Amino acid sequence: MADAHTRNVERQIEWYGEPLGDRFGRLLARLGLSQAQLAGVLGLSAPMLSQLMSGHRSKISSPAVLARLLHLEAMVGDPAWETLPPDEQQRRFADVRAAERSTLSMVTAERDQVGQLQSVVGGDTGGSRSTGDPVTTIQELLRAVASAAELDGAARLLEHDYPDLAEALRVLGTGRTPDARAFYARVVG
């Protein structure tokens, strides 16, 4: 039988596509923030962020915190982020911190904000994430509108009549990012 830590990390992979320590770690590295500072932006206590990162806790219990995480990942994932003046970056952190919207409305707002970000530094995203990675965009969209259990349930309903669509939901919606990239390359590629 797996220990609590292993179960928590497995749940994080199921629910969020990868361990939260990896997701938070990328943000910390990209932003140069401390865990306490990142926790403040997301609306978590520093101990809760630490527990999520270490696998001592499995779930982000607040939909608003999850929405802020998705928004922050999208915002700083844009290459233009680094060209913004520090005061503009801080203003955007404050906007994330103040957000109380659902994950679905955050994804919609993020698309709008990426367009605004590009207009500040010059460029056009065509309305999509400018990271250039369609796989993570698809994963974020699917995970913003449904839980892993809901996506898996939808895939089960589709399995008999639409097996390819069911596989896409499973792999892109609930699978690990490397598997999703391999699936995307195989289908599109």
Short mmCIF file of N, CA and C in Angstrom, two decimals:
data_model
loop_
_atom_site.label_atom_id
_atom_site.label_comp_id
_atom_site.label_asym_id
_atom_site.label_seq_id
_atom_site.Cartn_x
_atom_site.Cartn_y
_atom_site.Cartn_z
N MET A 1 0.84 -1.19 0.00
CA MET A 1 0.00 0.00 0.00
C MET A 1 0.88 1.25 0.00
N ALA A 2 0.53 2.22 -0.81
CA ALA A 2 1.31 3.45 -0.95
C ALA A 2 1.14 4.32 0.29
N ASP A 3 2.21 5.03 0.65
CA ASP A 3 2.11 5.95 1.78
C ASP A 3 1.32 7.19 1.38
N ALA A 4 1.01 8.02 2.38
CA ALA A 4 0.17 9.20 2.15
C ALA A 4 0.82 10.16 1.15
N HIS A 5 2.11 10.35 1.26
CA HIS A 5 2.82 11.26 0.34
C HIS A 5 2.67 10.78 -1.10
N THR A 6 2.93 9.50 -1.33
CA THR A 6 2.83 8.94 -2.68
C THR A 6 1.41 9.08 -3.21
N ARG A 7 0.42 8.78 -2.38
CA ARG A 7 -0.98 8.93 -2.80
C ARG A 7 -1.29 10.38 -3.15
N ASN A 8 -0.80 11.32 -2.33
CA ASN A 8 -1.06 12.73 -2.60
C ASN A 8 -0.46 13.17 -3.93
N VAL A 9 0.77 12.75 -4.20
CA VAL A 9 1.41 13.12 -5.46
C VAL A 9 0.67 12.47 -6.63
N GLU A 10 0.25 11.22 -6.47
CA GLU A 10 -0.53 10.56 -7.53
C GLU A 10 -1.83 11.30 -7.79
N ARG A 11 -2.48 11.75 -6.73
CA ARG A 11 -3.71 12.53 -6.90
C ARG A 11 -3.44 13.85 -7.62
N GLN A 12 -2.35 14.51 -7.24
CA GLN A 12 -2.00 15.76 -7.92
C GLN A 12 -1.80 15.52 -9.41
N ILE A 13 -1.14 14.45 -9.76
CA ILE A 13 -0.93 14.14 -11.18
C ILE A 13 -2.27 13.90 -11.86
N GLU A 14 -3.16 13.18 -11.18
CA GLU A 14 -4.48 12.92 -11.74
C GLU A 14 -5.28 14.21 -11.90
N TRP A 15 -5.27 15.04 -10.90
CA TRP A 15 -6.11 16.25 -10.90
C TRP A 15 -5.50 17.41 -11.67
N TYR A 16 -4.17 17.57 -11.61
CA TYR A 16 -3.54 18.76 -12.17
C TYR A 16 -2.57 18.45 -13.31
N GLY A 17 -2.42 17.17 -13.65
CA GLY A 17 -1.57 16.79 -14.77
C GLY A 17 -0.12 16.55 -14.42
N GLU A 18 0.30 17.00 -13.27
CA GLU A 18 1.67 16.81 -12.79
C GLU A 18 1.70 17.19 -11.32
N PRO A 19 2.78 16.85 -10.62
CA PRO A 19 2.86 17.25 -9.20
C PRO A 19 2.86 18.77 -9.07
N LEU A 20 2.18 19.26 -8.05
CA LEU A 20 2.11 20.70 -7.84
C LEU A 20 3.49 21.28 -7.53
N GLY A 21 4.36 20.49 -6.95
CA GLY A 21 5.72 20.97 -6.70
C GLY A 21 6.41 21.38 -7.99
N ASP A 22 6.15 20.66 -9.07
CA ASP A 22 6.73 21.01 -10.37
C ASP A 22 6.14 22.31 -10.89
N ARG A 23 4.81 22.45 -10.79
CA ARG A 23 4.16 23.66 -11.30
C ARG A 23 4.59 24.89 -10.51
N PHE A 24 4.54 24.78 -9.18
CA PHE A 24 4.94 25.92 -8.35
C PHE A 24 6.43 26.20 -8.52
N GLY A 25 7.22 25.15 -8.65
CA GLY A 25 8.65 25.32 -8.82
C GLY A 25 9.00 26.12 -10.07
N ARG A 26 8.29 25.84 -11.17
CA ARG A 26 8.52 26.62 -12.40
C ARG A 26 8.21 28.09 -12.19
N LEU A 27 7.10 28.36 -11.48
CA LEU A 27 6.74 29.76 -11.21
C LEU A 27 7.79 30.43 -10.33
N LEU A 28 8.24 29.75 -9.30
CA LEU A 28 9.25 30.32 -8.42
C LEU A 28 10.52 30.64 -9.19
N ALA A 29 10.94 29.72 -10.05
CA ALA A 29 12.15 29.93 -10.83
C ALA A 29 11.97 31.08 -11.82
N ARG A 30 10.84 31.14 -12.48
CA ARG A 30 10.60 32.17 -13.49
C ARG A 30 10.49 33.56 -12.87
N LEU A 31 9.86 33.62 -11.69
CA LEU A 31 9.57 34.92 -11.09
C LEU A 31 10.62 35.37 -10.08
N GLY A 32 11.43 34.44 -9.60
CA GLY A 32 12.41 34.80 -8.58
C GLY A 32 11.77 35.19 -7.26
N LEU A 33 10.61 34.62 -6.98
CA LEU A 33 9.90 34.90 -5.73
C LEU A 33 10.24 33.85 -4.68
N SER A 34 10.02 34.19 -3.43
CA SER A 34 10.09 33.20 -2.36
C SER A 34 8.76 32.44 -2.33
N GLN A 35 8.74 31.32 -1.64
CA GLN A 35 7.48 30.59 -1.50
C GLN A 35 6.44 31.46 -0.82
N ALA A 36 6.84 32.23 0.18
CA ALA A 36 5.89 33.08 0.89
C ALA A 36 5.32 34.15 -0.04
N GLN A 37 6.15 34.72 -0.91
CA GLN A 37 5.66 35.73 -1.85
C GLN A 37 4.70 35.10 -2.85
N LEU A 38 5.04 33.92 -3.38
CA LEU A 38 4.14 33.25 -4.32
C LEU A 38 2.83 32.91 -3.63
N ALA A 39 2.91 32.42 -2.40
CA ALA A 39 1.69 32.11 -1.65
C ALA A 39 0.81 33.35 -1.52
N GLY A 40 1.42 34.50 -1.27
CA GLY A 40 0.65 35.74 -1.16
C GLY A 40 -0.05 36.11 -2.45
N VAL A 41 0.61 35.92 -3.58
CA VAL A 41 -0.01 36.22 -4.87
C VAL A 41 -1.19 35.28 -5.12
N LEU A 42 -1.02 34.01 -4.77
CA LEU A 42 -2.07 33.02 -5.03
C LEU A 42 -3.20 33.06 -4.02
N GLY A 43 -2.96 33.66 -2.85
CA GLY A 43 -3.99 33.68 -1.82
C GLY A 43 -3.97 32.46 -0.94
N LEU A 44 -2.79 31.88 -0.78
CA LEU A 44 -2.58 30.72 0.10
C LEU A 44 -1.70 31.14 1.26
N SER A 45 -1.74 30.38 2.34
CA SER A 45 -0.74 30.60 3.38
C SER A 45 0.56 29.95 2.90
N ALA A 46 1.67 30.46 3.38
CA ALA A 46 2.97 29.89 3.01
C ALA A 46 3.06 28.42 3.43
N PRO A 47 2.59 28.05 4.63
CA PRO A 47 2.64 26.62 5.00
C PRO A 47 1.81 25.74 4.07
N MET A 48 0.64 26.23 3.63
CA MET A 48 -0.19 25.44 2.71
C MET A 48 0.53 25.24 1.38
N LEU A 49 1.14 26.30 0.86
CA LEU A 49 1.89 26.17 -0.39
C LEU A 49 3.00 25.14 -0.22
N SER A 50 3.71 25.21 0.88
CA SER A 50 4.79 24.26 1.14
C SER A 50 4.26 22.83 1.20
N GLN A 51 3.12 22.63 1.85
CA GLN A 51 2.53 21.29 1.96
C GLN A 51 2.09 20.77 0.59
N LEU A 52 1.54 21.65 -0.25
CA LEU A 52 1.15 21.24 -1.60
C LEU A 52 2.39 20.89 -2.43
N MET A 53 3.42 21.71 -2.32
CA MET A 53 4.65 21.47 -3.09
C MET A 53 5.34 20.17 -2.68
N SER A 54 5.32 19.88 -1.41
CA SER A 54 6.02 18.69 -0.91
C SER A 54 5.19 17.42 -1.01
N GLY A 55 3.91 17.54 -1.35
CA GLY A 55 3.05 16.37 -1.43
C GLY A 55 2.45 15.96 -0.11
N HIS A 56 2.57 16.81 0.91
CA HIS A 56 1.93 16.51 2.19
C HIS A 56 0.43 16.78 2.12
N ARG A 57 0.03 17.62 1.18
CA ARG A 57 -1.38 17.86 0.89
C ARG A 57 -1.56 17.62 -0.60
N SER A 58 -2.74 17.17 -0.98
CA SER A 58 -2.93 16.82 -2.39
C SER A 58 -3.72 17.84 -3.19
N LYS A 59 -4.61 18.58 -2.54
CA LYS A 59 -5.60 19.34 -3.30
C LYS A 59 -5.56 20.83 -2.98
N ILE A 60 -5.68 21.62 -4.03
CA ILE A 60 -5.95 23.05 -3.88
C ILE A 60 -7.45 23.15 -3.63
N SER A 61 -7.82 23.46 -2.41
CA SER A 61 -9.24 23.36 -2.06
C SER A 61 -10.07 24.54 -2.53
N SER A 62 -9.45 25.65 -2.84
CA SER A 62 -10.19 26.84 -3.26
C SER A 62 -10.17 26.98 -4.77
N PRO A 63 -11.34 27.02 -5.42
CA PRO A 63 -11.37 27.26 -6.86
C PRO A 63 -10.73 28.60 -7.24
N ALA A 64 -10.84 29.60 -6.37
CA ALA A 64 -10.24 30.89 -6.67
C ALA A 64 -8.72 30.79 -6.70
N VAL A 65 -8.14 30.00 -5.80
CA VAL A 65 -6.68 29.82 -5.79
C VAL A 65 -6.23 29.09 -7.05
N LEU A 66 -6.98 28.06 -7.43
CA LEU A 66 -6.65 27.34 -8.66
C LEU A 66 -6.75 28.28 -9.86
N ALA A 67 -7.77 29.11 -9.88
CA ALA A 67 -7.92 30.08 -10.97
C ALA A 67 -6.75 31.04 -11.00
N ARG A 68 -6.32 31.51 -9.83
CA ARG A 68 -5.16 32.41 -9.78
C ARG A 68 -3.91 31.71 -10.29
N LEU A 69 -3.75 30.43 -9.94
CA LEU A 69 -2.59 29.68 -10.42
C LEU A 69 -2.59 29.60 -11.94
N LEU A 70 -3.72 29.25 -12.52
CA LEU A 70 -3.81 29.16 -13.99
C LEU A 70 -3.53 30.51 -14.64
N HIS A 71 -4.10 31.55 -14.05
CA HIS A 71 -3.91 32.90 -14.58
C HIS A 71 -2.43 33.30 -14.50
N LEU A 72 -1.81 33.06 -13.36
CA LEU A 72 -0.41 33.43 -13.18
C LEU A 72 0.49 32.64 -14.13
N GLU A 73 0.22 31.34 -14.29
CA GLU A 73 1.02 30.53 -15.21
C GLU A 73 0.91 31.08 -16.64
N ALA A 74 -0.29 31.42 -17.04
CA ALA A 74 -0.48 31.95 -18.39
C ALA A 74 0.20 33.31 -18.54
N MET A 75 0.08 34.14 -17.54
CA MET A 75 0.61 35.48 -17.61
C MET A 75 2.14 35.47 -17.71
N VAL A 76 2.78 34.72 -16.85
CA VAL A 76 4.25 34.73 -16.84
C VAL A 76 4.84 33.75 -17.85
N GLY A 77 4.02 32.90 -18.42
CA GLY A 77 4.49 32.00 -19.46
C GLY A 77 4.73 32.70 -20.78
N ASP A 78 4.21 33.91 -20.89
CA ASP A 78 4.38 34.69 -22.09
C ASP A 78 5.81 35.24 -22.13
N PRO A 79 6.53 35.04 -23.25
CA PRO A 79 7.90 35.56 -23.33
C PRO A 79 7.97 37.07 -23.13
N ALA A 80 6.91 37.78 -23.43
CA ALA A 80 6.89 39.23 -23.28
C ALA A 80 6.87 39.66 -21.82
N TRP A 81 6.58 38.73 -20.91
CA TRP A 81 6.52 39.07 -19.49
C TRP A 81 7.80 39.77 -19.03
N GLU A 82 8.92 39.24 -19.45
CA GLU A 82 10.20 39.78 -18.97
C GLU A 82 10.49 41.18 -19.49
N THR A 83 9.81 41.59 -20.55
CA THR A 83 10.05 42.92 -21.11
C THR A 83 9.21 44.00 -20.43
N LEU A 84 8.26 43.57 -19.60
CA LEU A 84 7.43 44.56 -18.90
C LEU A 84 8.24 45.25 -17.80
N PRO A 85 7.97 46.51 -17.59
CA PRO A 85 8.62 47.20 -16.48
C PRO A 85 8.22 46.57 -15.15
N PRO A 86 9.10 46.60 -14.16
CA PRO A 86 8.79 45.98 -12.86
C PRO A 86 7.48 46.48 -12.24
N ASP A 87 7.18 47.76 -12.38
CA ASP A 87 5.93 48.26 -11.80
C ASP A 87 4.71 47.66 -12.49
N GLU A 88 4.80 47.39 -13.78
CA GLU A 88 3.69 46.76 -14.50
C GLU A 88 3.57 45.30 -14.07
N GLN A 89 4.68 44.62 -13.89
CA GLN A 89 4.63 43.25 -13.39
C GLN A 89 3.97 43.21 -12.01
N GLN A 90 4.34 44.14 -11.14
CA GLN A 90 3.74 44.19 -9.80
C GLN A 90 2.25 44.48 -9.87
N ARG A 91 1.85 45.35 -10.78
CA ARG A 91 0.42 45.64 -10.94
C ARG A 91 -0.33 44.38 -11.36
N ARG A 92 0.27 43.61 -12.25
CA ARG A 92 -0.38 42.38 -12.71
C ARG A 92 -0.42 41.33 -11.60
N PHE A 93 0.62 41.27 -10.76
CA PHE A 93 0.56 40.39 -9.58
C PHE A 93 -0.61 40.78 -8.69
N ALA A 94 -0.79 42.08 -8.49
CA ALA A 94 -1.89 42.56 -7.66
C ALA A 94 -3.23 42.17 -8.26
N ASP A 95 -3.34 42.24 -9.58
CA ASP A 95 -4.58 41.83 -10.25
C ASP A 95 -4.85 40.34 -10.01
N VAL A 96 -3.82 39.53 -10.10
CA VAL A 96 -3.99 38.09 -9.85
C VAL A 96 -4.41 37.88 -8.40
N ARG A 97 -3.73 38.54 -7.49
CA ARG A 97 -4.01 38.40 -6.06
C ARG A 97 -5.46 38.76 -5.74
N ALA A 98 -5.99 39.77 -6.42
CA ALA A 98 -7.34 40.25 -6.14
C ALA A 98 -8.43 39.45 -6.84
N ALA A 99 -8.05 38.60 -7.77
CA ALA A 99 -9.05 37.87 -8.58
C ALA A 99 -9.86 36.91 -7.71
N GLU A 100 -11.15 36.92 -7.93
CA GLU A 100 -12.06 36.03 -7.21
C GLU A 100 -12.92 35.22 -8.18
N ARG A 101 -12.51 35.16 -9.43
CA ARG A 101 -13.34 34.52 -10.44
C ARG A 101 -13.12 33.01 -10.47
N SER A 102 -14.00 32.32 -11.18
CA SER A 102 -13.88 30.88 -11.35
C SER A 102 -12.78 30.56 -12.35
N THR A 103 -12.39 29.30 -12.42
CA THR A 103 -11.34 28.92 -13.37
C THR A 103 -11.79 29.17 -14.79
N LEU A 104 -13.04 28.97 -15.13
CA LEU A 104 -13.50 29.19 -16.49
C LEU A 104 -13.42 30.66 -16.86
N SER A 105 -13.87 31.54 -15.97
CA SER A 105 -13.80 32.96 -16.29
C SER A 105 -12.35 33.43 -16.30
N MET A 106 -11.48 32.80 -15.51
CA MET A 106 -10.06 33.17 -15.51
C MET A 106 -9.42 32.80 -16.84
N VAL A 107 -9.77 31.65 -17.41
CA VAL A 107 -9.20 31.27 -18.69
C VAL A 107 -9.62 32.26 -19.76
N THR A 108 -10.88 32.68 -19.74
CA THR A 108 -11.36 33.67 -20.70
C THR A 108 -10.64 34.99 -20.50
N ALA A 109 -10.50 35.42 -19.26
CA ALA A 109 -9.81 36.68 -18.98
C ALA A 109 -8.34 36.58 -19.34
N GLU A 110 -7.74 35.41 -19.13
CA GLU A 110 -6.32 35.24 -19.46
C GLU A 110 -6.10 35.43 -20.95
N ARG A 111 -7.00 34.91 -21.77
CA ARG A 111 -6.85 35.11 -23.22
C ARG A 111 -6.86 36.60 -23.54
N ASP A 112 -7.75 37.35 -22.89
CA ASP A 112 -7.82 38.78 -23.11
C ASP A 112 -6.55 39.46 -22.60
N GLN A 113 -6.06 39.06 -21.45
CA GLN A 113 -4.88 39.70 -20.88
C GLN A 113 -3.63 39.41 -21.70
N VAL A 114 -3.50 38.22 -22.24
CA VAL A 114 -2.34 37.92 -23.09
C VAL A 114 -2.35 38.86 -24.29
N GLY A 115 -3.52 39.13 -24.84
CA GLY A 115 -3.60 40.09 -25.93
C GLY A 115 -3.18 41.48 -25.49
N GLN A 116 -3.59 41.89 -24.28
CA GLN A 116 -3.18 43.19 -23.75
C GLN A 116 -1.69 43.22 -23.51
N LEU A 117 -1.14 42.14 -22.99
CA LEU A 117 0.29 42.06 -22.72
C LEU A 117 1.07 42.24 -24.02
N GLN A 118 0.62 41.59 -25.07
CA GLN A 118 1.32 41.72 -26.34
C GLN A 118 1.22 43.14 -26.88
N SER A 119 0.08 43.81 -26.65
CA SER A 119 -0.03 45.18 -27.15
C SER A 119 0.90 46.12 -26.40
N VAL A 120 1.21 45.81 -25.14
CA VAL A 120 2.13 46.65 -24.38
C VAL A 120 3.54 46.55 -24.95
N VAL A 121 3.97 45.34 -25.33
CA VAL A 121 5.35 45.15 -25.79
C VAL A 121 5.46 45.03 -27.30
N GLY A 122 4.33 45.04 -27.99
CA GLY A 122 4.34 44.95 -29.45
C GLY A 122 4.35 43.51 -29.91
N GLY A 123 3.34 43.11 -30.61
CA GLY A 123 3.24 41.74 -31.09
C GLY A 123 1.81 41.30 -31.09
N ASP A 124 1.58 40.12 -31.62
CA ASP A 124 0.22 39.61 -31.72
C ASP A 124 0.24 38.14 -31.41
N THR A 125 -0.66 37.72 -30.51
CA THR A 125 -0.74 36.31 -30.15
C THR A 125 -1.81 35.59 -30.94
N GLY A 126 -2.62 36.32 -31.67
CA GLY A 126 -3.72 35.67 -32.37
C GLY A 126 -4.75 35.11 -31.43
N GLY A 127 -4.79 35.63 -30.18
CA GLY A 127 -5.79 35.20 -29.22
C GLY A 127 -5.43 33.93 -28.49
N SER A 128 -4.25 33.38 -28.68
CA SER A 128 -3.90 32.16 -27.98
C SER A 128 -2.70 32.41 -27.09
N ARG A 129 -2.40 31.46 -26.25
CA ARG A 129 -1.22 31.57 -25.38
C ARG A 129 -0.01 31.72 -26.25
N SER A 130 0.85 32.61 -25.88
CA SER A 130 2.00 32.85 -26.72
C SER A 130 3.17 31.94 -26.39
N THR A 131 2.98 31.00 -25.50
CA THR A 131 4.06 30.07 -25.23
C THR A 131 4.30 29.19 -26.44
N GLY A 132 3.34 29.16 -27.37
CA GLY A 132 3.51 28.37 -28.57
C GLY A 132 3.26 26.90 -28.36
N ASP A 133 2.82 26.51 -27.20
CA ASP A 133 2.59 25.10 -26.90
C ASP A 133 1.09 24.81 -26.88
N PRO A 134 0.56 24.29 -27.99
CA PRO A 134 -0.88 24.03 -28.04
C PRO A 134 -1.31 22.96 -27.04
N VAL A 135 -0.41 22.08 -26.68
CA VAL A 135 -0.77 21.00 -25.76
C VAL A 135 -1.12 21.56 -24.39
N THR A 136 -0.28 22.44 -23.85
CA THR A 136 -0.59 22.99 -22.53
C THR A 136 -1.82 23.89 -22.59
N THR A 137 -2.05 24.56 -23.71
CA THR A 137 -3.25 25.37 -23.85
C THR A 137 -4.49 24.48 -23.81
N ILE A 138 -4.46 23.37 -24.53
CA ILE A 138 -5.59 22.43 -24.53
C ILE A 138 -5.78 21.85 -23.14
N GLN A 139 -4.69 21.43 -22.50
CA GLN A 139 -4.79 20.87 -21.15
C GLN A 139 -5.40 21.88 -20.18
N GLU A 140 -4.94 23.11 -20.21
CA GLU A 140 -5.46 24.12 -19.31
C GLU A 140 -6.95 24.38 -19.55
N LEU A 141 -7.34 24.43 -20.81
CA LEU A 141 -8.74 24.66 -21.12
C LEU A 141 -9.60 23.51 -20.60
N LEU A 142 -9.21 22.28 -20.90
CA LEU A 142 -10.00 21.13 -20.45
C LEU A 142 -10.06 21.07 -18.93
N ARG A 143 -8.94 21.33 -18.28
CA ARG A 143 -8.89 21.25 -16.81
C ARG A 143 -9.59 22.42 -16.14
N ALA A 144 -9.78 23.50 -16.89
CA ALA A 144 -10.50 24.64 -16.33
C ALA A 144 -12.01 24.42 -16.35
N VAL A 145 -12.49 23.62 -17.30
CA VAL A 145 -13.94 23.44 -17.41
C VAL A 145 -14.44 22.16 -16.76
N ALA A 146 -13.53 21.24 -16.42
CA ALA A 146 -13.98 19.98 -15.83
C ALA A 146 -12.86 19.37 -15.00
N SER A 147 -13.25 18.63 -13.98
CA SER A 147 -12.27 17.92 -13.16
C SER A 147 -11.78 16.69 -13.93
N ALA A 148 -10.72 16.08 -13.42
CA ALA A 148 -10.21 14.86 -14.05
C ALA A 148 -11.28 13.77 -14.04
N ALA A 149 -12.02 13.67 -12.96
CA ALA A 149 -13.08 12.65 -12.88
C ALA A 149 -14.17 12.91 -13.92
N GLU A 150 -14.52 14.18 -14.11
CA GLU A 150 -15.55 14.52 -15.10
C GLU A 150 -15.05 14.23 -16.52
N LEU A 151 -13.80 14.57 -16.80
CA LEU A 151 -13.24 14.28 -18.13
C LEU A 151 -13.18 12.78 -18.38
N ASP A 152 -12.79 12.03 -17.37
CA ASP A 152 -12.75 10.58 -17.51
C ASP A 152 -14.16 10.02 -17.70
N GLY A 153 -15.12 10.56 -16.98
CA GLY A 153 -16.51 10.12 -17.14
C GLY A 153 -17.04 10.41 -18.54
N ALA A 154 -16.71 11.60 -19.06
CA ALA A 154 -17.12 11.94 -20.42
C ALA A 154 -16.46 11.01 -21.43
N ALA A 155 -15.20 10.68 -21.19
CA ALA A 155 -14.49 9.76 -22.09
C ALA A 155 -15.15 8.38 -22.07
N ARG A 156 -15.56 7.92 -20.90
CA ARG A 156 -16.25 6.62 -20.81
C ARG A 156 -17.56 6.63 -21.59
N LEU A 157 -18.28 7.76 -21.51
CA LEU A 157 -19.54 7.86 -22.25
C LEU A 157 -19.31 7.85 -23.76
N LEU A 158 -18.22 8.41 -24.20
CA LEU A 158 -17.92 8.50 -25.63
C LEU A 158 -17.22 7.26 -26.18
N GLU A 159 -16.66 6.45 -25.32
CA GLU A 159 -15.77 5.36 -25.72
C GLU A 159 -16.35 4.47 -26.81
N HIS A 160 -17.59 4.06 -26.67
CA HIS A 160 -18.18 3.11 -27.61
C HIS A 160 -18.36 3.70 -29.00
N ASP A 161 -18.96 4.89 -29.08
CA ASP A 161 -19.28 5.49 -30.38
C ASP A 161 -18.16 6.37 -30.95
N TYR A 162 -17.37 6.97 -30.08
CA TYR A 162 -16.33 7.89 -30.52
C TYR A 162 -15.01 7.61 -29.79
N PRO A 163 -14.38 6.49 -30.06
CA PRO A 163 -13.19 6.10 -29.30
C PRO A 163 -12.02 7.07 -29.45
N ASP A 164 -11.85 7.68 -30.60
CA ASP A 164 -10.74 8.62 -30.77
C ASP A 164 -10.95 9.88 -29.92
N LEU A 165 -12.18 10.35 -29.87
CA LEU A 165 -12.49 11.51 -29.04
C LEU A 165 -12.32 11.17 -27.56
N ALA A 166 -12.75 9.98 -27.19
CA ALA A 166 -12.57 9.54 -25.80
C ALA A 166 -11.09 9.50 -25.42
N GLU A 167 -10.27 8.99 -26.31
CA GLU A 167 -8.83 8.94 -26.04
C GLU A 167 -8.26 10.35 -25.92
N ALA A 168 -8.70 11.25 -26.79
CA ALA A 168 -8.21 12.63 -26.72
C ALA A 168 -8.57 13.26 -25.37
N LEU A 169 -9.79 13.05 -24.91
CA LEU A 169 -10.19 13.60 -23.61
C LEU A 169 -9.33 13.03 -22.49
N ARG A 170 -9.09 11.75 -22.54
CA ARG A 170 -8.28 11.12 -21.49
C ARG A 170 -6.84 11.61 -21.51
N VAL A 171 -6.23 11.55 -22.68
CA VAL A 171 -4.81 11.88 -22.76
C VAL A 171 -4.57 13.37 -22.56
N LEU A 172 -5.36 14.21 -23.23
CA LEU A 172 -5.14 15.65 -23.14
C LEU A 172 -5.75 16.25 -21.86
N GLY A 173 -6.82 15.64 -21.38
CA GLY A 173 -7.50 16.20 -20.21
C GLY A 173 -7.00 15.70 -18.88
N THR A 174 -6.61 14.44 -18.82
CA THR A 174 -6.23 13.88 -17.52
C THR A 174 -4.84 13.26 -17.53
N GLY A 175 -4.22 13.19 -18.69
CA GLY A 175 -2.91 12.55 -18.77
C GLY A 175 -1.77 13.48 -18.43
N ARG A 176 -0.60 12.89 -18.34
CA ARG A 176 0.62 13.66 -18.08
C ARG A 176 1.00 14.44 -19.34
N THR A 177 1.62 15.58 -19.14
CA THR A 177 1.97 16.45 -20.26
C THR A 177 2.84 15.76 -21.30
N PRO A 178 3.87 14.97 -20.93
CA PRO A 178 4.66 14.29 -21.97
C PRO A 178 3.81 13.33 -22.82
N ASP A 179 2.88 12.63 -22.18
CA ASP A 179 2.00 11.73 -22.92
C ASP A 179 1.07 12.52 -23.84
N ALA A 180 0.60 13.67 -23.35
CA ALA A 180 -0.27 14.52 -24.16
C ALA A 180 0.48 15.07 -25.38
N ARG A 181 1.74 15.43 -25.18
CA ARG A 181 2.53 15.93 -26.31
C ARG A 181 2.75 14.82 -27.35
N ALA A 182 3.02 13.61 -26.89
CA ALA A 182 3.21 12.49 -27.82
C ALA A 182 1.92 12.21 -28.59
N PHE A 183 0.79 12.25 -27.89
CA PHE A 183 -0.51 12.04 -28.54
C PHE A 183 -0.76 13.12 -29.58
N TYR A 184 -0.54 14.36 -29.20
CA TYR A 184 -0.74 15.48 -30.13
C TYR A 184 0.14 15.34 -31.36
N ALA A 185 1.39 15.01 -31.16
CA ALA A 185 2.30 14.84 -32.30
C ALA A 185 1.84 13.72 -33.21
N ARG A 186 1.35 12.63 -32.61
CA ARG A 186 0.87 11.50 -33.39
C ARG A 186 -0.37 11.87 -34.21
N VAL A 187 -1.28 12.62 -33.61
CA VAL A 187 -2.54 12.97 -34.27
C VAL A 187 -2.35 14.07 -35.31
N VAL A 188 -1.64 15.12 -34.92
CA VAL A 188 -1.49 16.29 -35.79
C VAL A 188 -0.34 16.11 -36.77
N GLY A 189 0.67 15.40 -36.32
CA GLY A 189 1.82 15.34 -36.96
C GLY A 189 2.61 14.90 -37.97
#
